[in-house]
């Protein structure tokens, strides 16, 4: 039903592919307009609006490795590195 389309980014002017899968996703969500920006320009725009996230360094409570986290760690709460967090969440 859907076929890949080549679109032109309105910010950088580069061509990008609006895949059949993306078109199906847009249709399922009720989006009527095609994307106007390529992935890199969309990401840059999101970061510009949202601002850069500040990361903090902490020590993982399970394995002791250094972890970078997007929140300020508190002494009363344990911090897990991404591997330990994923392992605990998967249990």
Coordinates of C-alpha atoms in Angstrom, one line a residue:
X1 CA 0.0 0.0 0.0
X2 CA 2.7 2.5 0.9
X3 CA 5.9 3.1 -1.1
X4 CA 9.1 4.9 -0.1
X5 CA 9.1 8.6 -1.0
X6 CA 12.0 10.9 -1.5
X7 CA 11.4 14.3 0.2
X8 CA 13.5 17.4 0.5
X9 CA 14.4 18.8 3.9
X10 CA 13.2 22.4 4.2
X11 CA 16.1 23.3 6.5
X12 CA 19.2 21.8 4.8
X13 CA 17.8 21.1 1.3
X14 CA 19.1 17.5 1.4
X15 CA 16.9 14.7 0.1
X16 CA 15.7 12.0 2.6
X17 CA 13.5 9.0 2.4
X18 CA 10.1 8.8 3.9
X19 CA 9.9 5.1 4.2
X20 CA 6.7 3.0 3.7
X21 CA 7.0 2.0 7.4
X22 CA 7.2 5.6 8.5
X23 CA 4.2 6.4 6.3
X24 CA 2.2 3.6 7.9
X25 CA 3.2 4.8 11.4
X26 CA 2.1 8.4 10.5
X27 CA -1.3 7.0 9.2
X28 CA -1.8 5.0 12.4
X29 CA -1.3 8.0 14.5
X30 CA -3.6 10.2 12.4
X31 CA -0.8 12.5 11.2
X32 CA -1.9 14.1 7.9
X33 CA 1.3 16.0 7.0
X34 CA 4.5 14.5 5.7
X35 CA 7.7 15.3 7.5
X36 CA 9.4 18.5 6.3
X37 CA 12.8 17.9 7.9
X38 CA 15.4 15.1 7.6
X39 CA 16.3 13.1 10.8
X40 CA 19.4 15.1 11.6
X41 CA 17.6 18.5 11.3
X42 CA 14.6 17.2 13.4
X43 CA 17.1 16.1 16.1
X44 CA 18.9 19.4 16.0
X45 CA 15.6 21.3 16.3
X46 CA 14.5 19.2 19.2
X47 CA 17.8 19.7 21.0
X48 CA 17.6 23.5 20.3
X49 CA 14.1 23.7 21.8
X50 CA 14.7 21.3 24.7
X51 CA 18.3 22.4 25.4
X52 CA 21.2 20.2 26.1
X53 CA 20.8 17.8 29.0
X54 CA 23.2 18.0 31.9
X55 CA 24.7 14.7 33.0
X56 CA 26.2 13.9 36.4
X57 CA 28.8 11.3 37.3
X58 CA 28.0 8.7 40.0
X59 CA 29.2 5.3 41.1
X60 CA 27.0 2.3 40.4
X61 CA 25.6 0.9 43.7
X62 CA 25.9 -2.7 42.3
X63 CA 29.1 -3.0 40.2
X64 CA 31.0 0.1 41.3
X65 CA 31.6 1.4 37.8
X66 CA 31.3 5.0 36.9
X67 CA 27.8 5.9 35.6
X68 CA 26.6 9.1 33.7
X69 CA 23.1 10.0 34.8
X70 CA 20.7 12.8 33.7
X71 CA 19.8 13.7 37.3
X72 CA 21.7 14.9 40.3
X73 CA 22.4 11.8 42.5
X74 CA 21.4 11.9 46.1
X75 CA 23.1 10.2 49.0
X76 CA 20.0 8.4 50.2
X77 CA 19.2 6.7 46.9
X78 CA 21.3 4.2 45.0
X79 CA 22.4 4.9 41.4
X80 CA 22.8 2.1 38.9
X81 CA 24.8 2.1 35.7
X82 CA 22.9 1.4 32.5
X83 CA 23.9 -2.3 32.4
X84 CA 22.9 -3.0 36.0
X85 CA 19.7 -0.9 35.5
X86 CA 18.7 -2.9 32.4
X87 CA 19.5 -6.2 34.2
X88 CA 17.4 -5.3 37.2
X89 CA 14.5 -4.1 35.1
X90 CA 14.6 -7.3 33.1
X91 CA 14.3 -9.5 36.2

